[in-house]
Short mmCIF file of C-alpha atoms and ligand atoms in Angstrom, two decimals:
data_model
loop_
_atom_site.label_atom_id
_atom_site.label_comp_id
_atom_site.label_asym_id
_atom_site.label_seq_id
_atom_site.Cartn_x
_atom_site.Cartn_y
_atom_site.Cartn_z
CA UNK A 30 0.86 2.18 -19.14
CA UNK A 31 3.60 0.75 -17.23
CA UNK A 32 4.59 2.27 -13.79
CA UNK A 33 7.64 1.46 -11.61
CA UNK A 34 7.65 1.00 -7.54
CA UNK A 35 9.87 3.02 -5.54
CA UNK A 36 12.85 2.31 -2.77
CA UNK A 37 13.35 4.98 -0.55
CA UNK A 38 17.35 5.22 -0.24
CA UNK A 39 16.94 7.64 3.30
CA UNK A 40 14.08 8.48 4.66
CA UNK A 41 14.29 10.82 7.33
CA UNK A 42 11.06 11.59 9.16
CA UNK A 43 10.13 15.05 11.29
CA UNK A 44 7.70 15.50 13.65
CA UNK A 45 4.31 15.25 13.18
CA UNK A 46 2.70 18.52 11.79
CA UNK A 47 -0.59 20.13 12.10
CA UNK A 48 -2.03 18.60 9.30
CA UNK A 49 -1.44 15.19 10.73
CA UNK A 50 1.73 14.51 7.97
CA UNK A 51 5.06 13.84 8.86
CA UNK A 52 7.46 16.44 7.41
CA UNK A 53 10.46 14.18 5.20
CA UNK A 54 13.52 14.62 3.83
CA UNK A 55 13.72 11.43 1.36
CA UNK A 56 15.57 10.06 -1.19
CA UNK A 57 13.12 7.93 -3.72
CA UNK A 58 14.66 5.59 -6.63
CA UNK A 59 12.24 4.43 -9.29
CA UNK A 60 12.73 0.64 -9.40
CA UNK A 61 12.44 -2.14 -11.51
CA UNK A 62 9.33 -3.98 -10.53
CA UNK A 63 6.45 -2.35 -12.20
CA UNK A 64 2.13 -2.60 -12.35
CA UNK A 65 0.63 -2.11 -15.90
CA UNK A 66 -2.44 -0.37 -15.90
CA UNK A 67 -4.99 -0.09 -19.09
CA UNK A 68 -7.33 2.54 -19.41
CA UNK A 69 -10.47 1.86 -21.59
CA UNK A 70 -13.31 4.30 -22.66
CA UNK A 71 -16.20 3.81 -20.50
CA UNK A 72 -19.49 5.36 -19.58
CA UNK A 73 -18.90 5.21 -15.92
CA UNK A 74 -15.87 4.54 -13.74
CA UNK A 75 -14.78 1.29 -12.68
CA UNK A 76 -11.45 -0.61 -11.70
CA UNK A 77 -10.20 -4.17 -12.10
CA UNK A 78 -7.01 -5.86 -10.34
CA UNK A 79 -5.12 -8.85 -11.28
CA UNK A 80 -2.26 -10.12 -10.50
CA UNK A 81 -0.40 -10.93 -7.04
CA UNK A 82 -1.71 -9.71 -4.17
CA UNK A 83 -5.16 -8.22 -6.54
CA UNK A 84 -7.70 -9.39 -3.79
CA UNK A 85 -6.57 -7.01 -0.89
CA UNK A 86 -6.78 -4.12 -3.48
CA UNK A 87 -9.96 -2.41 -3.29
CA UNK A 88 -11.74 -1.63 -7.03
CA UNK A 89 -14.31 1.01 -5.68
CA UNK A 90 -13.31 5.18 -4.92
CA UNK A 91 -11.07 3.93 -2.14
CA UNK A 92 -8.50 2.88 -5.36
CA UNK A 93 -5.95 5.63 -6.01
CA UNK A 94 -6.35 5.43 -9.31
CA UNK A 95 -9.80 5.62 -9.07
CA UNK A 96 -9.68 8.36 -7.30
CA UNK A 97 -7.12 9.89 -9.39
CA UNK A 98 -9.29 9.25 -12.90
CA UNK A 99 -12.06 11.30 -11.47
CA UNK A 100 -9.71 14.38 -10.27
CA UNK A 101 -8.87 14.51 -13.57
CA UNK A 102 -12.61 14.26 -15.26
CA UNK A 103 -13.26 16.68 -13.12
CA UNK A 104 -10.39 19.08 -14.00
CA UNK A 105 -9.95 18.57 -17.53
CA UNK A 106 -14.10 18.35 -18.12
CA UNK A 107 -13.96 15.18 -19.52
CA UNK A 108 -16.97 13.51 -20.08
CA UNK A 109 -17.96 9.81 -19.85
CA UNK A 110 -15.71 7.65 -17.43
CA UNK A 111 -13.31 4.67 -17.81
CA UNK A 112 -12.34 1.53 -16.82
CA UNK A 113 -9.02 1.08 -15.63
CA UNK A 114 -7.51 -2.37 -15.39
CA UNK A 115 -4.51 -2.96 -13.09
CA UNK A 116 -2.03 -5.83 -13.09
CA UNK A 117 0.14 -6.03 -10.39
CA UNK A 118 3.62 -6.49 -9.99
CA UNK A 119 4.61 -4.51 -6.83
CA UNK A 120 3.76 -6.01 -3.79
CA UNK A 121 0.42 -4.86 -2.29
CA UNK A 122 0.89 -2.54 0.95
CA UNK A 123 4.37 -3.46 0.58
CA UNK A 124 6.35 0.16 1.26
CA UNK A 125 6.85 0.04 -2.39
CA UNK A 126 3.84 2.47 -3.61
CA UNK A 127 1.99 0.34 -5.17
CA UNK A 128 -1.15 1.95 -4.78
CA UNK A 129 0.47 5.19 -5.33
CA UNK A 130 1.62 4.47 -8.90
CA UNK A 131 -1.31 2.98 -10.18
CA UNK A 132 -2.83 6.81 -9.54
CA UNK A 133 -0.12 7.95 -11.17
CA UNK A 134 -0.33 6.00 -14.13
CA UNK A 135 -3.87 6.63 -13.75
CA UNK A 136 -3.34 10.42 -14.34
CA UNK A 137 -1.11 9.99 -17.49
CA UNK A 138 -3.16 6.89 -19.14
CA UNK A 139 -6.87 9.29 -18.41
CA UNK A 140 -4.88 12.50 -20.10
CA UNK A 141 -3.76 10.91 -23.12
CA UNK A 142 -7.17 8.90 -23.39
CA UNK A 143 -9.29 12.06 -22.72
CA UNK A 144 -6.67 14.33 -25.07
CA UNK A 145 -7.21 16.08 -22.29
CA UNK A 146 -2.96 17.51 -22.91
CA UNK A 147 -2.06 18.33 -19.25
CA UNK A 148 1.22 19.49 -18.59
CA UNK A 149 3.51 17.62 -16.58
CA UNK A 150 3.46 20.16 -14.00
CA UNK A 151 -0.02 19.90 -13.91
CA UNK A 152 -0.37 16.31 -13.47
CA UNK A 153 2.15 16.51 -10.73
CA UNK A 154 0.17 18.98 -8.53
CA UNK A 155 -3.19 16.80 -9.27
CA UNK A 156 -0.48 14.15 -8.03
CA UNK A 157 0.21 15.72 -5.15
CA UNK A 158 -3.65 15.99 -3.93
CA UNK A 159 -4.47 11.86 -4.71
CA UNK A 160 -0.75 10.86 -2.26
CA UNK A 161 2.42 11.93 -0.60
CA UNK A 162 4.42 9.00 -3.26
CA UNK A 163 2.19 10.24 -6.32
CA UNK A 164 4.22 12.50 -7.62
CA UNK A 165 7.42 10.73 -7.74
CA UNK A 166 6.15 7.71 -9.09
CA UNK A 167 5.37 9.88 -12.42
CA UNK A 168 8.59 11.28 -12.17
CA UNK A 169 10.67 7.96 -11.70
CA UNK A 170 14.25 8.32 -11.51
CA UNK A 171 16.43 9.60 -8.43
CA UNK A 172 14.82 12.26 -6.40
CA UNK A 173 15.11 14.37 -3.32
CA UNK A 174 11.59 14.79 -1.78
CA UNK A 175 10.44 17.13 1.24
CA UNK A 176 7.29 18.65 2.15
CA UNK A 177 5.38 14.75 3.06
CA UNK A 178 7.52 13.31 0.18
CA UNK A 179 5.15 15.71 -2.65
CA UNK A 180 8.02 18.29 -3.10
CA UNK A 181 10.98 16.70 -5.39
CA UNK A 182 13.94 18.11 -6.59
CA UNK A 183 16.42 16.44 -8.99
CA UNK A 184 19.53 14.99 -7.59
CA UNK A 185 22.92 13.99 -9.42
CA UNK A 186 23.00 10.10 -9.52
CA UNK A 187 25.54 7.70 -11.05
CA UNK A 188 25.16 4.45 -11.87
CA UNK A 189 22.52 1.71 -11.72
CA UNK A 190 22.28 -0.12 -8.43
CA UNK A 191 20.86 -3.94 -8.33
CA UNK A 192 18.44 -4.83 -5.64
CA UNK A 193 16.81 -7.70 -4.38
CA UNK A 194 13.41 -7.36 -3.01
CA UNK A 195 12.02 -9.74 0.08
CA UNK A 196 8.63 -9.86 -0.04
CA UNK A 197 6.71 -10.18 3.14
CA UNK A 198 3.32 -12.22 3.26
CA UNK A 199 0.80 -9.45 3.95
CA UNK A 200 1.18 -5.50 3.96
CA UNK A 201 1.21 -3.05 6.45
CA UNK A 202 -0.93 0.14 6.89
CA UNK A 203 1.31 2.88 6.28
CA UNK A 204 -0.68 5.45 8.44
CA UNK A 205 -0.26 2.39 11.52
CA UNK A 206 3.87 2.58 10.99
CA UNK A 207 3.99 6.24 11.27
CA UNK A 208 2.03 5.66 14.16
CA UNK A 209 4.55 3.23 15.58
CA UNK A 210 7.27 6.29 14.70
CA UNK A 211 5.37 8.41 17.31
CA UNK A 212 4.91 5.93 20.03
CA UNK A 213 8.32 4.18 20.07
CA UNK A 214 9.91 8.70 20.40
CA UNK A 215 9.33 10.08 16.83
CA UNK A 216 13.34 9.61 16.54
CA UNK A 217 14.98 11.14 13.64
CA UNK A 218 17.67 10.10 12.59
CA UNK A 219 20.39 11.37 9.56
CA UNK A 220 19.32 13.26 7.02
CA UNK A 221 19.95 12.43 3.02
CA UNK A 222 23.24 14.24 2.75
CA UNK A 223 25.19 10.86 3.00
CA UNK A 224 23.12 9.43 -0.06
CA UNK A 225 23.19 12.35 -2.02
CA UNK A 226 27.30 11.87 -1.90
CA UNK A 227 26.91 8.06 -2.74
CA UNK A 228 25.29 8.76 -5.39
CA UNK A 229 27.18 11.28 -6.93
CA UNK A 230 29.99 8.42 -6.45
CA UNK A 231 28.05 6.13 -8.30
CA UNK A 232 29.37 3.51 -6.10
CA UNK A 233 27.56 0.45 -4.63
CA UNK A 234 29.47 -0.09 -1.87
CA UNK A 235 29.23 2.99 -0.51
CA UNK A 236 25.64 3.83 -1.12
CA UNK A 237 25.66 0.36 1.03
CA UNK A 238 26.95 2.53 4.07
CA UNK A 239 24.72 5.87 3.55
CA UNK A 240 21.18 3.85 3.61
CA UNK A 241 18.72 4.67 6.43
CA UNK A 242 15.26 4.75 6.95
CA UNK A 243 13.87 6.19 10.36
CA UNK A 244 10.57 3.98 9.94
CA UNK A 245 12.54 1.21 10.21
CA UNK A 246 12.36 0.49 13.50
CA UNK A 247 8.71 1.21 13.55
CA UNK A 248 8.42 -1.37 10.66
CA UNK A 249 9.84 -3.85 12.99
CA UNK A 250 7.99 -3.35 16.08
CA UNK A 251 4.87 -4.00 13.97
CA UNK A 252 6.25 -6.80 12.31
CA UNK A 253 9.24 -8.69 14.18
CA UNK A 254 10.07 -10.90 11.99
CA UNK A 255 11.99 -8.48 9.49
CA UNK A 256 14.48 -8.39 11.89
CA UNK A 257 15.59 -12.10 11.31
CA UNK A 258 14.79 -11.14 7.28
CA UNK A 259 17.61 -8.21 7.70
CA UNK A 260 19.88 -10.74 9.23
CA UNK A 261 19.42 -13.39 5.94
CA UNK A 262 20.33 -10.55 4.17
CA UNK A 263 23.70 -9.95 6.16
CA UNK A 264 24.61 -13.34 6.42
CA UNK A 265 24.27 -14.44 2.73
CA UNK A 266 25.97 -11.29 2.00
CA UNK A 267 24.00 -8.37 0.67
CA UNK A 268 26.29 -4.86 0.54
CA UNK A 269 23.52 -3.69 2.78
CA UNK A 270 19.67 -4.34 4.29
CA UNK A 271 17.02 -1.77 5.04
CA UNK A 272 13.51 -2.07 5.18
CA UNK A 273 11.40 -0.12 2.05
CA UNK A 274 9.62 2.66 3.10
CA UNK A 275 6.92 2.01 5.69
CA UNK A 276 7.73 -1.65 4.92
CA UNK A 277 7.07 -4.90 5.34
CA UNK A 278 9.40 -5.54 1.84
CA UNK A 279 12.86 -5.29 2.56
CA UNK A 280 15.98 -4.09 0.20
CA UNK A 281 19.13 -5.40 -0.15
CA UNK A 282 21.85 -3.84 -2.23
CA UNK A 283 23.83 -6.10 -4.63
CA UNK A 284 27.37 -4.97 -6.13
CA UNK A 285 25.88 -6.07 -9.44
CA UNK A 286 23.15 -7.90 -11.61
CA UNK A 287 25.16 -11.27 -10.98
CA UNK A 288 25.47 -10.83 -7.35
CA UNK A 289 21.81 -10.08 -7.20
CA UNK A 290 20.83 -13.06 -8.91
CA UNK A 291 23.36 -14.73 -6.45
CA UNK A 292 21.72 -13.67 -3.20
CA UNK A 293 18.25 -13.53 -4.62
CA UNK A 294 18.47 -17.29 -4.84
CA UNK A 295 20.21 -17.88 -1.42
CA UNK A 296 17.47 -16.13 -0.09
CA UNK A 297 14.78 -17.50 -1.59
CA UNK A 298 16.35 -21.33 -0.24
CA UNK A 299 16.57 -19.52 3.46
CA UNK A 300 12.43 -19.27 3.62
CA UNK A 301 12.14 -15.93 5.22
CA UNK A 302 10.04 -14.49 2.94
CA UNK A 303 6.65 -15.15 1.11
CA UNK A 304 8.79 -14.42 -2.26
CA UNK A 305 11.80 -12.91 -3.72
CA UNK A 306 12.43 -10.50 -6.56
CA UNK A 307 15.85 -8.65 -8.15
CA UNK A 308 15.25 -5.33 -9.62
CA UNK A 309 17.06 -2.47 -10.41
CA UNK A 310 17.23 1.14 -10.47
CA UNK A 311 16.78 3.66 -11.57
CA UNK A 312 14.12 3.70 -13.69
CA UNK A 313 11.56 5.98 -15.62
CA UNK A 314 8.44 7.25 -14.30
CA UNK A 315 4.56 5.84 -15.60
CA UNK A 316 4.76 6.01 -19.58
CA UNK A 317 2.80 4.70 -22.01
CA UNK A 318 4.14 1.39 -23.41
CA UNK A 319 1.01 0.77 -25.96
CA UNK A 320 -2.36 2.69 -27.14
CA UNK A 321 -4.63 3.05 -24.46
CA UNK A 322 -7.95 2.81 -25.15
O1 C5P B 25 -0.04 10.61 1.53
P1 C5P B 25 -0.54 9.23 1.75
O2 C5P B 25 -2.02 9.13 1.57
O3 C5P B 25 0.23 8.20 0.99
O4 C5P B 25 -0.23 8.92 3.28
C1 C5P B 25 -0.86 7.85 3.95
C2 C5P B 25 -0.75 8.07 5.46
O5 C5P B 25 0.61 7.94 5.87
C3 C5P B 25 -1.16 9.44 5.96
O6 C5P B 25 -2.54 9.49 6.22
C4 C5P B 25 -0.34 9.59 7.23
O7 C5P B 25 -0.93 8.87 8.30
C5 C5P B 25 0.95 8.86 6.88
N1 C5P B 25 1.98 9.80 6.37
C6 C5P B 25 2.60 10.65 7.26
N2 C5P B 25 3.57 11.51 6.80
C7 C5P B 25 3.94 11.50 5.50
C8 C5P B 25 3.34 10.62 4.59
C9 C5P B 25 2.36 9.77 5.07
O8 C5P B 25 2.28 10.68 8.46
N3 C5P B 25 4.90 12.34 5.09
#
């Protein structure tokens, strides 16, 4: 199973609700950096994680896809268990879902293994229970996401759009950002009608002007040195800079694949962060890339 991580393009947050969640109105895009996840018949459950990153992840029923292999036992009656073995390629508590995708191609890589047959829909609302990202990250693609980010609709996207990723040295907590959100005003800012329209232009340059993310500044007050990693970013170049998701990784839009290699390697030479990938996007959802099991 190979799963992608996700960039959110605008991510404008609400108020805090009842239920402690922050209403959104997001755009996700499924990009290219992606975790592989093998699902073996077992008599009990169990994870491994390799890879980048594999020692802050934890392998007990506090993994997502742990988690998200025994929803599914339990719904499809499955019996036995199985062990699930991660490798890692998105950043660990990076803003990119990591976490979040492993569940989901948890969900897909237990239902083909267990013949259990689930329907998409029903995978997706199982999705929904295990994480707010879940469900897009077995969607993939370009979507429009309310509700906490669980309720997606399809948008009209041109193009592919060429990233490169900075990759901060350590994570941060996603429910501490949100947090931060509150405490620095709760300030919302646009909403995703501006990258809907870029999109439908299918133009880099002006998706470049359209990005925003209102846990940005939140990001930053946790963890101050993304500001000067924003301004590498501007000076070497990039169309445009924006923290991913509840961060620390940070985005920057390329014109194209050349341009991306371009600044990925000027950035890299600059030292602000622990490493630096190009990706692009978008990309499909968790699929299965070989027999599992
Ligand atoms: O849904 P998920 O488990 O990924 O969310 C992790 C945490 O992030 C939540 O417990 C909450 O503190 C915060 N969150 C939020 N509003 C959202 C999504 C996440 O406040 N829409």
């Amino acid at each position: 199973m190979r799963v992608p991580a996700k960039i959110n393009l605008a991510l404008q947050v609400g108020p805090r609700r009842a239920d402690g969640y922050h209403g959104l109105a997001t755009v996700f895009q499924a990009v290219s950096l992606y975790d592989d996840v093998t699902a073996t018949p077992a008599t009990s459950f169990s994870v491994t994680v390799t890879g980048e990153g594999a020692d802050q992840v934890p392998t007990g029923p506090e993994n997502l896809a742990y988690r998200a292999a025994q929803l599914l036992s339990e719904r499809a009656d499955a019996l036995g268990g199985v062990a699930l073995d991660i490798t890692k390629g998105i950043p660990v508590a990076g803003g990119m879902a990591g976490g979040s995708a492993d569940a989901a191609a948890a969900l897909v890589a237990c239902d083909a293994l267990w013949g259990s047959d689930s329907e998409r829909s029903e995978l997706a609302e199982l999705a929904a229970l295990l994480g707010s990202d879940v469900p897009f990250l077995l969607r993939g693609g370009t979507a429009l996401g309310a509700g906490r980010g669980e309720v997606l609709s399809d948008v009209l996207a041109r193009g592919t759009y060429h990233w490169v990723l900075a990759i901060a040295d350590g994570g941060l907590s996603t429910p501490a950002v949100y947090a931060a959100f509150d405490e620095l005003g709760a300030r919302t800012g646009p909403g995703p009608e501006l990258v809907l329209a870029a999109l439908r232009s299918g133009r880099a340059e002006v998706l470049a002007q359209a990005l925003n993310n209102d846990l940005q500044p939140a990001a930053i007050s946790l963890r101050p040195s993304l500001r000067r990693v924003l301004e590498a970013g501007a000076e070497i170049g990039a169309l445009a800079g924006i923290v991913s998701g509840s961060g620390p990784t940070t985005a920057f839009l390329a014109g194209d694949a050349q341009h991306a290699t371009r600044l990925a390697a000027e950035l890299s030479g600059l030292g602000v962060a622990r490493a630096v990938r190009t990706a692009y996007g978008p990309v499909h959802g968790a699929r299965i890339t070989e027999r599992t099991g």
